[in-house]
mmCIF file of C-alpha atoms and ligand atoms in Angstrom:
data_model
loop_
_atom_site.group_PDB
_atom_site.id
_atom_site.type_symbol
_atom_site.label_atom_id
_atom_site.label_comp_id
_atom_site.label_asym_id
_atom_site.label_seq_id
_atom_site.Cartn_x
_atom_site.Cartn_y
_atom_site.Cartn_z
ATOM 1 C CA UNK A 21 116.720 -38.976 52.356
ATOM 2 C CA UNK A 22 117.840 -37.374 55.747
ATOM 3 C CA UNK A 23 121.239 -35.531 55.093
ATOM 4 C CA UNK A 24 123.452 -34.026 57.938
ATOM 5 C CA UNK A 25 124.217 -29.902 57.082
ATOM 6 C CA UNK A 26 125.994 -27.610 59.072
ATOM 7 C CA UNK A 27 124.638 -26.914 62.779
ATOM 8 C CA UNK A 28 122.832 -30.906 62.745
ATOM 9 C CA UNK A 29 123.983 -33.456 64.957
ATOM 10 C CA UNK A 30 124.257 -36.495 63.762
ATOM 11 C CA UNK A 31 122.527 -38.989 65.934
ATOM 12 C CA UNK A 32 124.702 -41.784 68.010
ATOM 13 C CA UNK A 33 123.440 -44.547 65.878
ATOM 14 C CA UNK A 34 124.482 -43.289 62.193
ATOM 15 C CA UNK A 35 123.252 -46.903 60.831
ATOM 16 C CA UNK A 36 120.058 -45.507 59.279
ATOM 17 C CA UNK A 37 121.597 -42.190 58.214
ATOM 18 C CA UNK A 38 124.455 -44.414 55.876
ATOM 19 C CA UNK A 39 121.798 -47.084 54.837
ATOM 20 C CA UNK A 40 120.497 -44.030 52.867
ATOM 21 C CA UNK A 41 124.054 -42.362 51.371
ATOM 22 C CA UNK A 42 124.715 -45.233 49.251
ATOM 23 C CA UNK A 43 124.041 -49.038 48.239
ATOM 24 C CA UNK A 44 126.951 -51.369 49.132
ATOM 25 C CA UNK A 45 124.640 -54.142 47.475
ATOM 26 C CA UNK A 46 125.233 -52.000 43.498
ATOM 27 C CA UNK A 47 128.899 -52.646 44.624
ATOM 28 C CA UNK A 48 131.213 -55.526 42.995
ATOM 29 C CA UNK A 49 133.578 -56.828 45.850
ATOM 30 C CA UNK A 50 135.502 -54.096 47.219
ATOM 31 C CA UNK A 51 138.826 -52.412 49.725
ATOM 32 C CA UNK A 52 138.188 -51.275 53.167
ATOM 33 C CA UNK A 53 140.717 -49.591 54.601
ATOM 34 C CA UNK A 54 140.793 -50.520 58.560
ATOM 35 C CA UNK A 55 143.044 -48.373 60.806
ATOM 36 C CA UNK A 56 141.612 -49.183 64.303
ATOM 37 C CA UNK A 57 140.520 -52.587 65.414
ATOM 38 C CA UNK A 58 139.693 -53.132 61.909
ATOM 39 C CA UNK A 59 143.421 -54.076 61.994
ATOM 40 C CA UNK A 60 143.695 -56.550 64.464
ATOM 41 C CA UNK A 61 139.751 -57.567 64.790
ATOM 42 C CA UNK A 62 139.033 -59.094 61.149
ATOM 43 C CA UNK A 63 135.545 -61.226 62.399
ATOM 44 C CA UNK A 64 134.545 -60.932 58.984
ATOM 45 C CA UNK A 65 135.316 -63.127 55.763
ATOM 46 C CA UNK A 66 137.456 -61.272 52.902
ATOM 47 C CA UNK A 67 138.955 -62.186 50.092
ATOM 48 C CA UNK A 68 142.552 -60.571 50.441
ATOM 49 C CA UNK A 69 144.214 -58.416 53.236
ATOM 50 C CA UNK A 70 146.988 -56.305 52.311
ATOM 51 C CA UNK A 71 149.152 -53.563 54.562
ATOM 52 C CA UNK A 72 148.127 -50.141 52.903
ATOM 53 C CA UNK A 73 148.320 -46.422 53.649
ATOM 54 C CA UNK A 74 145.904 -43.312 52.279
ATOM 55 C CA UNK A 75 147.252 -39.680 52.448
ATOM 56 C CA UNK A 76 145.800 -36.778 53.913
ATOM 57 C CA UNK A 77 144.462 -38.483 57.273
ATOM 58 C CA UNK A 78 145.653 -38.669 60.929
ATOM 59 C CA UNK A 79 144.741 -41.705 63.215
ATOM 60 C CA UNK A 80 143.563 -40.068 66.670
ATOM 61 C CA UNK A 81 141.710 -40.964 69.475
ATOM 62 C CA UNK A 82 138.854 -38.565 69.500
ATOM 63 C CA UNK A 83 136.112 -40.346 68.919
ATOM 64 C CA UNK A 84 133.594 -41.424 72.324
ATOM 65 C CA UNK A 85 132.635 -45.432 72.505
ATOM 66 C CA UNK A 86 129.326 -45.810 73.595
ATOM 67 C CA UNK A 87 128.824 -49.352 72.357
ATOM 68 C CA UNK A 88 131.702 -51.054 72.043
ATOM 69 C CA UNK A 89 134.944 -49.910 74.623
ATOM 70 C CA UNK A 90 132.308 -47.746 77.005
ATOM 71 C CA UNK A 91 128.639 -47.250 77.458
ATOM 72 C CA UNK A 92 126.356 -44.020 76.954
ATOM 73 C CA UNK A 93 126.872 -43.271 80.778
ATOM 74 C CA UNK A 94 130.826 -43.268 80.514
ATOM 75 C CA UNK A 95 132.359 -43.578 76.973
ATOM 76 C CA UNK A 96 135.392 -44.727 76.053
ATOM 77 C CA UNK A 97 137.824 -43.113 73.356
ATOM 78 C CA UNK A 98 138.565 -45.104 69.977
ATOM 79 C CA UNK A 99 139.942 -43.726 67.045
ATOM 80 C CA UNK A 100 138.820 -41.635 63.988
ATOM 81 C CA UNK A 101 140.559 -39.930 61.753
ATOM 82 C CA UNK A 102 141.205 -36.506 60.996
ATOM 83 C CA UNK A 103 142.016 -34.273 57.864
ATOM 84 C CA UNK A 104 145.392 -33.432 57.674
ATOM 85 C CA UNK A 105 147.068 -32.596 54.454
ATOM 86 C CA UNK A 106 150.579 -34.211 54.591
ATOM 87 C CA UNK A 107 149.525 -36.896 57.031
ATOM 88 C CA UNK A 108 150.207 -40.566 56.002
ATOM 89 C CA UNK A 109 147.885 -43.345 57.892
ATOM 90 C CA UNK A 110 148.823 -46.286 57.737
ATOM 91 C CA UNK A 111 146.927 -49.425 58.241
ATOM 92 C CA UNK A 112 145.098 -53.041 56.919
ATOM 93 C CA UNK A 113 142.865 -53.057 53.433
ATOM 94 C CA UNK A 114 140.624 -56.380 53.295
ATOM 95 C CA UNK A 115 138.971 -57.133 49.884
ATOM 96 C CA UNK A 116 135.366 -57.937 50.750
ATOM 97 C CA UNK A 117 131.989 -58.287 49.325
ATOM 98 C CA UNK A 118 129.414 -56.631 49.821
ATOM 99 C CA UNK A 119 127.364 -58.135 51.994
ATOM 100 C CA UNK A 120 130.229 -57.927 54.177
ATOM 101 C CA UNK A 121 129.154 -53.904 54.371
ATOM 102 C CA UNK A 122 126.170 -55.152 56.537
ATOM 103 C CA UNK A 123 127.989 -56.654 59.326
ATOM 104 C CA UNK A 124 130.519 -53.194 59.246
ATOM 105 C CA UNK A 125 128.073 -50.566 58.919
ATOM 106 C CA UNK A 126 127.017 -52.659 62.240
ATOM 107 C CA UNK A 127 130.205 -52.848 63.620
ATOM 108 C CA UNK A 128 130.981 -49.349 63.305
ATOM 109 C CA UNK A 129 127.552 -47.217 63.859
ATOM 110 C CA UNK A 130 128.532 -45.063 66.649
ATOM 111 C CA UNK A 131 129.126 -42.308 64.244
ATOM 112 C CA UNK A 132 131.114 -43.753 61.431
ATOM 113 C CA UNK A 133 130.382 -42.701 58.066
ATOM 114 C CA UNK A 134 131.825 -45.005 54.690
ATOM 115 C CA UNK A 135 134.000 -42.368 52.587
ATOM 116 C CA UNK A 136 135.333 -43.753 49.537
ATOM 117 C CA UNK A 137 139.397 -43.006 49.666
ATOM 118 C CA UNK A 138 142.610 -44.102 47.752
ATOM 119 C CA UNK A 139 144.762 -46.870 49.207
ATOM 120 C CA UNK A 140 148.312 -47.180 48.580
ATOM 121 C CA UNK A 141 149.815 -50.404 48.845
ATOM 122 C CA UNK A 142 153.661 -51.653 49.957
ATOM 123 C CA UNK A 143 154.447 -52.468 46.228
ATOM 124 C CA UNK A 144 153.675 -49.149 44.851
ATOM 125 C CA UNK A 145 149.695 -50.370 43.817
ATOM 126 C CA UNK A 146 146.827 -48.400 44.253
ATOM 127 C CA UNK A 147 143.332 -48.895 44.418
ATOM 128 C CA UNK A 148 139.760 -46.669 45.498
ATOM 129 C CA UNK A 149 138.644 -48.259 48.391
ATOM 130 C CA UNK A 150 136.075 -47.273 51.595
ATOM 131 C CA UNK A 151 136.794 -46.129 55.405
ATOM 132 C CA UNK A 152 134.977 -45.571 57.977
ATOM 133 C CA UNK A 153 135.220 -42.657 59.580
ATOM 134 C CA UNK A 154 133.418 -40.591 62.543
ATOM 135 C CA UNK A 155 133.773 -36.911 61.716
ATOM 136 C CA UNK A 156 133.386 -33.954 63.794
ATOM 137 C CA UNK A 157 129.723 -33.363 63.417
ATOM 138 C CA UNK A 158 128.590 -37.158 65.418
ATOM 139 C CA UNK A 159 127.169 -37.435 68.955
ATOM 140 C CA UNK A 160 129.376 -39.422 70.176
ATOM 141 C CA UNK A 161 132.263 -37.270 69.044
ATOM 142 C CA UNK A 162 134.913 -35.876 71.882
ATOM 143 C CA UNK A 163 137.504 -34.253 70.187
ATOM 144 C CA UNK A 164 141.429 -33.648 71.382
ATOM 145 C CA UNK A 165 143.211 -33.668 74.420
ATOM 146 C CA UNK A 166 146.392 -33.978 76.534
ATOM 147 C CA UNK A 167 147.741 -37.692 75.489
ATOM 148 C CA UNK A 168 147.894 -38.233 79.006
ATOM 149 C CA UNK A 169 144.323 -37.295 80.012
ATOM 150 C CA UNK A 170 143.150 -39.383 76.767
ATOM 151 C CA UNK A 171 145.401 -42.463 78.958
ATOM 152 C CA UNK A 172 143.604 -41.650 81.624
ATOM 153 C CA UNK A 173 139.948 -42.206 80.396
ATOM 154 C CA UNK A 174 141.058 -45.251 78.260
ATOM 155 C CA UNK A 175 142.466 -46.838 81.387
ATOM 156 C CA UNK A 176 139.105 -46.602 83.195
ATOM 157 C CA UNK A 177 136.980 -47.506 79.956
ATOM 158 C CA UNK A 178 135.199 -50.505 79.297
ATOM 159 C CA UNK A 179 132.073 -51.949 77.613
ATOM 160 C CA UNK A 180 130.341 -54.845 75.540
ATOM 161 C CA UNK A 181 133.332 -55.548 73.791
ATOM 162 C CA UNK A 182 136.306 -55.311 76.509
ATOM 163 C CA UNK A 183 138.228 -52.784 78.119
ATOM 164 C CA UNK A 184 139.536 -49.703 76.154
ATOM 165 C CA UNK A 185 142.734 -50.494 77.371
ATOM 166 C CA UNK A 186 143.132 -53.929 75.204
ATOM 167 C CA UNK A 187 141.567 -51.512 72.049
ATOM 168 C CA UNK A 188 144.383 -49.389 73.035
ATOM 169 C CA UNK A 189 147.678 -52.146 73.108
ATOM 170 C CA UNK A 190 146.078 -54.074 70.963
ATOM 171 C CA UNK A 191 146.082 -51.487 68.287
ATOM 172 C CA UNK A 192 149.119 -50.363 69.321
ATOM 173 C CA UNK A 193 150.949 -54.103 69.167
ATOM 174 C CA UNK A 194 149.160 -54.204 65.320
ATOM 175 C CA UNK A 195 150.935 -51.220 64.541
ATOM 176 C CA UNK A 196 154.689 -52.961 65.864
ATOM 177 C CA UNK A 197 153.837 -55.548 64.052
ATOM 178 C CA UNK A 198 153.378 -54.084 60.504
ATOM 179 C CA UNK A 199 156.015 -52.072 61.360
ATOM 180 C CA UNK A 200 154.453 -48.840 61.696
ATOM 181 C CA UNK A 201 155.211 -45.841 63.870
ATOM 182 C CA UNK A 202 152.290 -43.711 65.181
ATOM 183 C CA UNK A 203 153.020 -41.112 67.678
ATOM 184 C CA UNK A 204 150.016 -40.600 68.919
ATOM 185 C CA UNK A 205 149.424 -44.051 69.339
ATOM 186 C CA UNK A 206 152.676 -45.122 70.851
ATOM 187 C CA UNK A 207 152.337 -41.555 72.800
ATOM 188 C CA UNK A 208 149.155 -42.517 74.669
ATOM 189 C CA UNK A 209 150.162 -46.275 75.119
ATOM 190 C CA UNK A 210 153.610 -44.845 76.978
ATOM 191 C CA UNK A 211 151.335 -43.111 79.482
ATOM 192 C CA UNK A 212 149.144 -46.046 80.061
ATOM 193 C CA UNK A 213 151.981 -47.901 81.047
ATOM 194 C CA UNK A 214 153.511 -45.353 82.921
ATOM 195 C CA UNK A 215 150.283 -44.677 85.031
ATOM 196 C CA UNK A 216 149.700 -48.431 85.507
ATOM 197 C CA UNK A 217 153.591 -48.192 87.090
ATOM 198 C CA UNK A 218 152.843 -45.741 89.357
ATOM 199 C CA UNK A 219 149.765 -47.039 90.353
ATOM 200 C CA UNK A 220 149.599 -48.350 94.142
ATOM 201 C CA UNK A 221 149.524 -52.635 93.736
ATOM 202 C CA UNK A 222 147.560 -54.192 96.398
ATOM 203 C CA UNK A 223 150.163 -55.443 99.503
HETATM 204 C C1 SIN B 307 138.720 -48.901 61.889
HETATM 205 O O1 SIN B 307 139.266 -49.757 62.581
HETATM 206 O O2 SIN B 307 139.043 -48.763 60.682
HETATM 207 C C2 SIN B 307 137.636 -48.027 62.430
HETATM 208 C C3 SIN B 307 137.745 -47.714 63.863
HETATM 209 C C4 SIN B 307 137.600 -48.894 64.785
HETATM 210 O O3 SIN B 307 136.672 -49.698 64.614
HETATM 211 O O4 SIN B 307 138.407 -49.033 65.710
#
């Protein structure tokens, strides 16, 4: 087994690398926490889906699309999420089986790792449960900047799977809906909309 230390990269395509961490097969049915289009883009079966939050993680847009809302040549940002101690994220939990894991290790293999996590639900229930996450140490990994910059490259963004401004109000229209405030969300959707304002409409 190939593990990741220190200085490595990861490679873009982490698919392999996670077939080898762990067997979602020795696995009964099980919670996935989804904080990204995992909230508004279930195209998978499950067999409950429940609001939830975990502790100690930040929703940002950090990590590079190369397959999904950009290409290799010009990625576009989608989020991760990042250690931080009194953070609260707070998102959708689907009950799946396992085979299910195939399709989402799929889904998510430009640079997203399963970590196993607790999920808090609205009636005070708890549960262990997966996420996928794309830490620091991935290829396709860009790291922080300005909100407005981040509009910026989201507004010219796009690849197989639409433009990276849709993943961006259509994440941020899940959120509304559950009744959720994230700044950095709502931050970067406010300049989208603002530079789409200013921008010069055709006569
Ligand atoms: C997630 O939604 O939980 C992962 C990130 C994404 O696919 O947008």
């Amino acid at each position: 087994m190939r593990a990741f230390h220190g200085h490595d990269t990861m490679p873009t395509d982490t698919l392999a690398a996670r077939r080898n961490t762990d067997r979602p097969d020795a696995l009964a049915a099980a919670w996935v926490f989804g904080y990204g289009s995992l909230i508004y883009k279930a195209d998978f079966p499950y067999l409950e889906r429940r609001p939830a939050r975990i502790r100690g993680w930040a929703r940002r847009f950090w990590q590079g699309s190369h397959d999904h809302r950009g290409t290799p040549q010009a990625p576009g940002r989608v989020v991760t999420l990042v250690a931080e101690p009194d953070a609260v994220c707070a998102g959708m939990a689907y009950l799946v089986t396992p085979d299910v894991f195939r399709h989402l290790d799929h889904r998510e293999k430009n640079g997203y790792l399963r970590q196993a996590t607790e999920l808090c639900f609205g009636d005070g229930g708890r549960a262990q449960g997966l996420v996928y996450i794309a830490g620091a140490d991935n290829a396709a990994f860009l790291g922080p900047a300005p909100e407005r910059e981040i509009a910026r490259h989201i507004a010219a963004a796009s690849g197989p799977s639409g433009s990276n401004r849709d993943y961006l109000l259509q994440l941020a229209a899940a959120l509304r809906e559950l009744g959720e405030h994230d700044p950095h969300v709502a931050g970067i959707e406010a300049h989208l909309l603002a530079l789409e304002d200013d921008a010069p409409r055709a006569p």
